[in-house]
Coordinates of C-alpha atoms in Angstrom, one line a residue:
M40 CA 5.3 29.6 -23.5
I41 CA 2.5 31.6 -21.8
E42 CA 3.0 35.4 -21.4
E43 CA 0.0 36.4 -19.4
R44 CA 0.0 36.7 -15.6
F45 CA -2.1 34.5 -13.3
D46 CA -3.6 34.9 -9.9
A47 CA -2.2 31.5 -9.0
I48 CA -0.1 28.7 -10.4
V49 CA -0.8 25.2 -9.1
I50 CA 2.0 22.6 -9.5
G51 CA 0.6 19.1 -9.7
A52 CA -2.8 17.6 -10.7
G53 CA -3.4 15.1 -8.0
M54 CA -5.9 15.3 -5.2
A55 CA -4.4 18.4 -3.5
G56 CA -3.6 20.2 -6.8
N57 CA -7.0 19.6 -8.3
A58 CA -8.8 20.7 -5.1
A59 CA -6.7 23.9 -4.9
A60 CA -7.2 24.7 -8.6
H61 CA -11.0 24.1 -8.4
A62 CA -11.4 26.1 -5.2
M63 CA -9.8 29.2 -6.9
A64 CA -11.1 28.8 -10.4
S65 CA -14.7 28.3 -9.3
R66 CA -14.4 31.6 -7.4
G67 CA -13.3 33.5 -10.5
L68 CA -9.5 33.5 -10.1
K69 CA -7.2 33.2 -13.0
V70 CA -5.5 29.8 -12.5
L71 CA -2.8 27.9 -14.3
Q72 CA -2.2 24.3 -13.3
I73 CA 0.9 22.5 -14.5
E74 CA 1.2 18.6 -14.5
R75 CA 4.3 16.7 -15.6
G76 CA 2.4 13.6 -16.5
E77 CA 0.9 12.8 -19.9
Y78 CA -2.5 13.6 -18.4
P79 CA -3.8 14.1 -14.8
G80 CA -3.7 10.8 -13.1
S81 CA -1.3 9.2 -15.6
K82 CA 1.2 8.4 -12.9
N83 CA -1.5 7.0 -10.5
V84 CA -2.6 3.6 -11.8
Q85 CA -3.4 2.2 -8.4
G86 CA -6.7 1.9 -6.6
A87 CA -7.4 4.1 -3.6
I88 CA -10.1 5.1 -1.1
L89 CA -12.1 8.3 -1.6
Y90 CA -13.7 10.1 1.3
A91 CA -17.0 11.5 0.1
E92 CA -17.5 14.4 2.5
M93 CA -14.2 16.0 1.4
V94 CA -15.1 15.9 -2.2
E95 CA -18.7 17.1 -1.6
K96 CA -17.2 20.4 -0.2
I97 CA -15.6 20.9 -3.6
I98 CA -18.1 19.3 -6.0
P99 CA -21.4 18.7 -4.2
N100 CA -22.9 16.5 -6.9
F101 CA -19.8 14.5 -7.7
R102 CA -21.5 11.2 -7.3
E103 CA -23.6 11.8 -10.5
E104 CA -20.6 11.7 -12.9
A105 CA -17.4 10.8 -11.0
P106 CA -15.9 7.3 -11.9
L107 CA -16.5 5.6 -8.6
E108 CA -15.9 1.9 -8.1
R109 CA -17.6 0.5 -5.0
H110 CA -18.9 2.1 -1.8
L111 CA -17.4 0.5 1.3
V112 CA -19.7 -1.5 3.7
E113 CA -17.0 -3.6 5.4
Q114 CA -13.6 -3.1 6.9
R115 CA -11.3 -6.0 7.8
F116 CA -8.2 -5.7 10.0
W117 CA -5.9 -8.7 9.9
M118 CA -2.9 -9.5 12.1
M119 CA -0.9 -11.9 10.0
G120 CA 1.0 -15.0 11.1
E121 CA 3.1 -17.1 8.8
R122 CA 0.1 -19.2 7.7
S123 CA -2.7 -17.5 9.6
H124 CA -4.5 -14.3 10.4
T125 CA -6.3 -13.1 13.4
G126 CA -9.0 -10.7 12.3
L127 CA -11.2 -7.9 13.4
Q128 CA -14.1 -7.2 11.0
Y129 CA -16.8 -4.5 10.9
R130 CA -19.7 -4.5 8.4
N131 CA -22.7 -2.3 8.6
D132 CA -25.7 -2.3 6.2
D133 CA -26.2 1.4 7.1
F134 CA -23.3 2.1 4.8
N135 CA -25.6 1.1 2.0
E136 CA -27.0 4.7 2.2
D137 CA -28.0 7.0 -0.6
R138 CA -24.9 9.1 -0.2
P139 CA -22.2 6.6 0.9
N140 CA -19.2 7.8 3.0
R141 CA -16.3 6.0 1.4
Y142 CA -15.6 4.6 -2.1
T143 CA -12.9 2.7 -3.8
I144 CA -11.6 4.5 -6.9
I145 CA -9.0 4.0 -9.6
R146 CA -6.8 7.1 -9.4
S147 CA -6.0 7.4 -13.1
Q148 CA -9.7 7.6 -13.9
F149 CA -10.7 9.8 -11.0
D150 CA -7.9 12.3 -11.3
R151 CA -8.6 12.7 -15.0
W152 CA -12.3 13.3 -14.3
F153 CA -11.4 15.7 -11.5
S154 CA -9.2 17.7 -13.8
K155 CA -12.0 18.1 -16.4
E156 CA -14.1 19.6 -13.6
V157 CA -11.2 22.0 -12.8
Q158 CA -11.0 23.0 -16.4
S159 CA -14.8 23.5 -16.6
Q160 CA -14.4 26.2 -14.0
G161 CA -12.0 28.1 -16.2
A162 CA -8.6 27.0 -15.1
I163 CA -5.9 26.4 -17.7
V164 CA -4.3 22.9 -17.4
I165 CA -1.1 22.0 -19.2
C166 CA 0.4 18.5 -19.1
E167 CA 3.7 16.9 -20.0
T168 CA 5.4 20.0 -18.5
T169 CA 7.9 20.0 -15.7
V170 CA 8.4 23.0 -13.5
T171 CA 12.2 23.3 -13.1
E172 CA 12.4 26.1 -10.6
L173 CA 10.5 28.7 -8.6
V174 CA 11.3 32.3 -9.6
S175 CA 11.8 34.8 -6.8
D176 CA 12.2 38.6 -6.8
A177 CA 15.1 40.5 -5.2
Y178 CA 13.4 40.2 -1.8
G179 CA 12.9 36.4 -1.9
K180 CA 9.2 36.5 -2.7
V181 CA 8.1 33.8 -5.1
I182 CA 6.6 35.5 -8.2
G183 CA 6.4 32.6 -10.7
V184 CA 7.9 29.5 -12.2
R185 CA 10.2 28.3 -15.0
T186 CA 9.4 25.1 -16.9
D187 CA 11.2 22.8 -19.3
R188 CA 9.4 24.4 -22.2
A189 CA 10.7 27.4 -24.1
G190 CA 9.3 30.7 -23.3
G191 CA 10.8 32.0 -20.1
T192 CA 9.0 32.7 -16.8
I193 CA 5.3 32.4 -16.0
F194 CA 4.3 34.9 -13.4
A195 CA 1.6 34.6 -10.7
D196 CA 0.7 36.2 -7.4
V197 CA 1.0 32.9 -5.6
V198 CA 2.4 29.4 -6.3
V199 CA 0.6 26.4 -4.8
L200 CA 3.0 23.5 -4.4
C201 CA 1.2 20.1 -4.7
E202 CA 4.1 18.2 -6.2
G203 CA 3.9 15.1 -4.0
V204 CA 6.1 13.7 -1.2
N205 CA 9.2 13.5 -3.4
G206 CA 8.8 16.8 -5.2
L207 CA 12.1 18.6 -5.7
L208 CA 10.9 22.1 -6.3
G209 CA 10.3 23.0 -2.6
A210 CA 13.6 21.4 -1.6
R211 CA 15.6 23.1 -4.4
A212 CA 14.2 26.5 -3.4
G213 CA 15.0 25.9 0.2
L214 CA 11.4 26.0 1.3
R215 CA 11.5 22.5 2.9
A216 CA 14.0 19.8 3.5
S217 CA 13.9 16.5 1.5
P218 CA 12.0 13.9 3.5
R219 CA 14.1 11.4 5.5
P220 CA 14.0 7.7 4.6
E221 CA 12.4 6.9 8.0
H222 CA 9.6 9.4 7.3
V223 CA 8.6 7.9 3.9
A224 CA 7.1 4.6 2.9
L225 CA 7.4 2.9 -0.5
A226 CA 4.3 1.0 -1.5
V227 CA 4.0 -1.3 -4.4
K228 CA 0.6 -2.1 -5.9
E229 CA -0.9 -4.4 -8.5
M230 CA -4.3 -4.4 -10.1
H231 CA -5.7 -7.9 -10.4
F232 CA -8.6 -8.2 -12.8
L233 CA -11.5 -10.6 -12.2
P234 CA -15.1 -10.9 -13.3
R235 CA -17.4 -8.8 -11.3
E236 CA -19.5 -11.8 -10.1
T237 CA -16.3 -13.5 -8.9
I238 CA -15.3 -10.6 -6.8
E239 CA -18.7 -10.3 -5.2
A240 CA -18.9 -14.0 -4.4
R241 CA -15.4 -14.2 -2.9
F242 CA -15.9 -11.1 -0.7
N243 CA -19.6 -11.6 0.1
L244 CA -20.7 -8.4 -1.7
H245 CA -23.9 -7.4 -3.5
G246 CA -24.2 -4.8 -6.2
D247 CA -21.7 -2.0 -5.8
E248 CA -20.8 -2.9 -2.2
G249 CA -17.1 -3.0 -1.4
V250 CA -14.7 -4.2 1.2
V251 CA -11.2 -3.2 2.4
I252 CA -8.7 -5.5 4.0
E253 CA -5.7 -4.0 5.9
A254 CA -3.1 -6.4 7.1
A255 CA -0.1 -6.1 9.4
G256 CA 2.2 -8.6 11.0
V257 CA 4.9 -11.0 9.8
I258 CA 4.3 -10.1 6.2
S259 CA 6.5 -7.1 6.7
K260 CA 9.3 -9.1 8.3
G261 CA 9.6 -6.9 11.3
M262 CA 9.6 -3.7 9.3
T263 CA 7.1 -0.9 9.8
G264 CA 4.6 -1.5 7.1
M265 CA 1.4 -3.2 6.0
G266 CA -0.5 -4.8 3.2
F267 CA -3.9 -4.1 1.8
V268 CA -6.6 -5.3 -0.5
Y269 CA -9.3 -3.0 -2.1
T270 CA -12.2 -4.3 -4.1
N271 CA -13.2 -2.5 -7.3
K272 CA -15.9 -3.4 -9.7
E273 CA -13.9 -5.7 -11.9
S274 CA -10.5 -5.6 -10.2
V275 CA -8.8 -6.0 -6.9
S276 CA -6.0 -3.6 -5.8
V277 CA -3.3 -5.4 -3.8
G278 CA -0.4 -3.7 -2.2
M279 CA 2.4 -3.8 0.3
G280 CA 4.4 -0.9 1.8
C281 CA 7.1 -0.3 4.3
L282 CA 9.4 2.5 5.4
V283 CA 12.2 3.3 2.9
S284 CA 14.7 3.2 5.8
D285 CA 13.6 -0.3 6.7
F286 CA 14.0 -1.5 3.1
A287 CA 17.5 -0.1 3.1
A288 CA 18.5 -1.7 6.4
N289 CA 16.8 -5.1 5.8
K290 CA 17.8 -5.6 2.2
D291 CA 14.3 -6.9 1.4
T292 CA 12.7 -5.8 -1.9
P293 CA 9.2 -4.2 -2.1
Y294 CA 8.3 -6.6 -4.9
G295 CA 9.5 -9.6 -2.9
L296 CA 7.3 -8.6 0.0
L297 CA 4.3 -8.1 -2.3
E298 CA 4.8 -11.6 -3.8
A299 CA 4.9 -13.2 -0.4
F300 CA 1.8 -11.3 0.7
K301 CA -0.1 -12.4 -2.4
N302 CA 0.9 -16.0 -1.8
H303 CA -0.1 -15.9 1.9
P304 CA -2.8 -18.6 2.5
S305 CA -5.3 -15.9 3.6
I306 CA -4.8 -13.8 0.5
K307 CA -4.0 -16.2 -2.3
P308 CA -7.6 -17.7 -2.7
L309 CA -9.0 -14.1 -3.1
L310 CA -6.8 -13.5 -6.1
E311 CA -6.9 -17.0 -7.7
G312 CA -7.4 -16.8 -11.5
S313 CA -6.9 -13.1 -11.7
E314 CA -5.0 -11.3 -14.5
V315 CA -2.4 -8.7 -13.4
K316 CA -2.5 -5.7 -15.8
E317 CA -0.9 -2.9 -13.8
Y318 CA 2.0 -2.5 -11.4
A319 CA 3.1 0.7 -9.7
A320 CA 5.2 2.1 -6.9
H321 CA 4.3 5.1 -4.8
L322 CA 6.0 7.1 -2.0
I323 CA 3.8 7.9 1.0
P324 CA 4.6 10.4 3.8
E325 CA 4.6 8.6 7.1
G326 CA 6.4 10.9 9.5
G327 CA 3.3 12.6 10.8
Y328 CA 2.8 15.9 12.6
K329 CA 6.5 16.3 13.7
T330 CA 7.7 16.2 10.1
I331 CA 5.4 18.8 8.6
P332 CA 7.5 21.6 7.0
E333 CA 6.7 25.3 6.9
L334 CA 3.4 25.5 5.0
F335 CA 3.5 29.0 3.6
G336 CA 5.8 31.9 2.8
D337 CA 6.1 35.0 0.6
G338 CA 4.2 34.0 -2.5
W339 CA 3.8 30.3 -1.9
V340 CA 1.9 27.6 0.0
V341 CA 2.3 23.8 0.1
C342 CA -0.4 21.2 0.3
G343 CA -1.0 17.4 0.4
D344 CA 1.8 14.9 0.4
A345 CA 4.4 17.6 -0.3
A346 CA 3.4 19.0 3.1
Q347 CA 3.7 15.5 4.8
L348 CA -0.1 15.7 5.4
N349 CA -0.9 12.0 5.8
N350 CA -2.5 10.2 8.7
A351 CA -0.5 7.0 8.8
I352 CA -2.2 5.7 11.9
H353 CA -5.6 5.7 10.2
R354 CA -4.3 5.1 6.7
E355 CA -5.8 8.3 5.4
G356 CA -4.3 10.5 2.8
S357 CA -6.6 11.6 0.1
N358 CA -9.0 13.4 2.5
L359 CA -6.1 15.4 4.0
A360 CA -4.9 16.3 0.5
L361 CA -8.3 17.3 -0.7
T362 CA -8.9 19.4 2.4
S363 CA -5.5 21.1 2.4
G364 CA -5.8 21.9 -1.3
R365 CA -9.3 23.4 -0.9
L366 CA -8.3 25.4 2.2
A367 CA -5.3 26.8 0.4
G368 CA -7.5 27.9 -2.5
E369 CA -10.0 29.5 -0.2
A370 CA -7.3 31.3 1.7
V371 CA -5.9 32.7 -1.6
F372 CA -9.3 33.8 -2.7
Q373 CA -10.0 35.6 0.6
I374 CA -6.7 37.5 0.3
K375 CA -7.3 38.4 -3.3
S376 CA -10.9 39.6 -2.4
R377 CA -9.3 42.0 0.1
R378 CA -6.9 43.2 -2.5
D379 CA -4.0 42.2 -0.2
A380 CA -0.6 41.0 -1.3
M381 CA 0.4 37.4 -1.2
T382 CA 2.9 37.9 1.7
K383 CA 3.9 35.4 4.3
Q384 CA 1.9 37.3 6.9
N385 CA -1.3 37.2 4.8
L386 CA -0.9 33.6 3.6
A387 CA -0.7 32.6 7.3
L388 CA -4.5 32.4 6.8
Y389 CA -4.0 29.1 5.1
K390 CA -2.3 27.6 8.2
K391 CA -5.0 29.0 10.4
L392 CA -7.7 27.3 8.4
L393 CA -5.7 24.1 8.4
D394 CA -5.2 24.3 12.2
D395 CA -8.9 24.7 12.7
S396 CA -9.7 21.7 10.5
F397 CA -9.6 18.0 11.3
V398 CA -6.3 17.7 9.4
M399 CA -4.0 19.3 12.0
K400 CA -6.1 18.2 15.0
D401 CA -5.9 14.6 14.0
L402 CA -2.2 14.7 13.1
K403 CA -1.3 16.5 16.3
K404 CA -3.2 14.0 18.4
Y405 CA -1.1 11.1 17.1
K406 CA 2.1 13.0 16.8
D407 CA 4.2 10.4 18.7
M408 CA 2.8 7.3 17.1
P409 CA 4.8 7.0 13.9
A410 CA 8.2 7.2 15.7
L411 CA 7.0 4.7 18.4
L412 CA 5.9 2.1 15.8
H413 CA 9.2 2.5 13.9
A414 CA 11.3 2.2 17.1
N415 CA 9.5 -0.9 18.2
S416 CA 8.7 -2.4 14.8
Q417 CA 10.3 -5.8 15.5
N418 CA 7.8 -6.2 18.4
Y419 CA 4.6 -4.8 16.8
F420 CA 5.1 -6.2 13.3
L421 CA 6.8 -9.6 14.0
A422 CA 7.0 -10.9 17.6
Y423 CA 3.5 -10.0 18.8
P424 CA 1.7 -11.2 15.7
Q425 CA 3.6 -14.5 16.0
L426 CA 2.7 -14.9 19.6
V427 CA -1.0 -14.0 19.0
S428 CA -1.1 -16.6 16.2
R429 CA 0.3 -19.3 18.5
A430 CA -2.0 -18.3 21.4
M431 CA -5.1 -18.6 19.1
E432 CA -4.0 -21.9 17.7
N433 CA -3.5 -23.3 21.2
F434 CA -6.9 -21.9 22.2
L435 CA -8.7 -23.5 19.3
R436 CA -6.9 -26.8 18.8
V437 CA -8.6 -29.5 20.8
D438 CA -6.2 -32.4 21.1
G439 CA -6.6 -33.8 24.6
T440 CA -4.0 -31.5 26.1
P441 CA -5.3 -29.9 29.4
K442 CA -6.2 -26.2 29.0
I443 CA -3.9 -25.2 31.9
D444 CA -1.0 -26.8 30.0
K445 CA -1.8 -24.8 26.9
E446 CA -2.1 -21.6 28.8
K447 CA 1.3 -22.3 30.4
A448 CA 2.8 -23.0 27.0
T449 CA 1.5 -19.7 25.6
I450 CA 2.9 -17.8 28.6
A451 CA 6.2 -19.7 28.2
A452 CA 6.4 -18.5 24.6
F453 CA 6.2 -14.9 25.7
V454 CA 8.8 -15.5 28.5
K455 CA 11.2 -17.3 26.1
Q456 CA 11.2 -14.4 23.8
R457 CA 11.5 -12.0 26.7
K458 CA 8.4 -10.2 25.5
W459 CA 6.2 -10.5 28.5
S460 CA 7.4 -7.3 30.3
G461 CA 8.0 -5.7 26.9
L462 CA 4.4 -6.3 26.0
F463 CA 3.2 -4.2 28.9
G464 CA 5.7 -1.5 28.2
D465 CA 4.7 -1.3 24.5
A466 CA 1.0 -1.3 25.4
W467 CA 1.6 1.5 27.8
R468 CA 3.6 3.5 25.3
L469 CA 0.9 2.9 22.7
A470 CA -1.8 4.0 25.1
R471 CA 0.1 7.2 25.9
A472 CA 0.6 8.0 22.2
W473 CA -3.0 7.2 21.4
R474 CA -4.6 9.4 24.0

């Protein structure tokens, strides 16, 4: 296959893999990047949110050529009832700045562009190739990889694993355990195509402005999960995701939840007349700080989703992937610059850089939140949204019933479901986990 030796081999060409490969190749290292898809991004048809500052640290002028969709000026949080939603909305015209902070993107397009930037820095990228195993020497140090192509072993000083949350290489090599079902969400997504002017009218947008809707409540049937809507230039990304363990226990299907979400009275008018052209499923790490595996060893480091680096509470993933990949590349470069070996002791520099960044600080702060939401999902994602919807309807419906009677009815609903004391307990636990 390839007989030369590399400074680094990067496995995967998603956000983390491209960031790592670019960070090393742009500093003059000899990098090979291996992607099993037909091309980088071929497995990522869905829309996503891109965080500009993290990309700027890798490609400062990315806005000039990157395939960006809309810059986000508005965020909507919806608590869903059966036929209602209670919303919190934030819109700020300051987000219409020269260098916007967040964008919607279509991953298949962005990842492909990102890979070309990696190649322009001198990295070799080969696609439609699966790495079948990591190769170690007699002392257990990773020294290269084997692939499904003929040609034997490809050698490198270090292997950077960016294979995604369900990647098998690290698990097969004993570097990390396979993620547990309660630590991984399965999200299903569709791309609904509409004329640009229709999207802008329905979502109150102008030019390249964009909006994101994140929804939680009865739509997940008491499971830990949520739905979302992202606006692109000529399409709307719609998705629904819940923990894999909840799907297994409840026997609900991801597609069934997505269909119900799309037909909810608050969502259906936004999609009316659209044409669905793409459908995809994607696993997302949700376990948080306590599920992060060992991040480095003799001859290897792991980044992005493969390292469980996802902030489920703030629904952030690509910024953690980009940052972890970049820091891994910078750590490898520093070690190479000192002419040091890629030992576990030296590669601990990657973990130190990560610990000093927002990535670990944010994940550590909310380390108890994922387990808390999962343990009390029937309350947070079903009972409380139902009660909030009933309380709001009682508050707004004017029918001659005395207000005191309506207030009593609302309290009675809490008491009937035995949620009144539970509400305070859950609120206290949330506050403790959030602090």
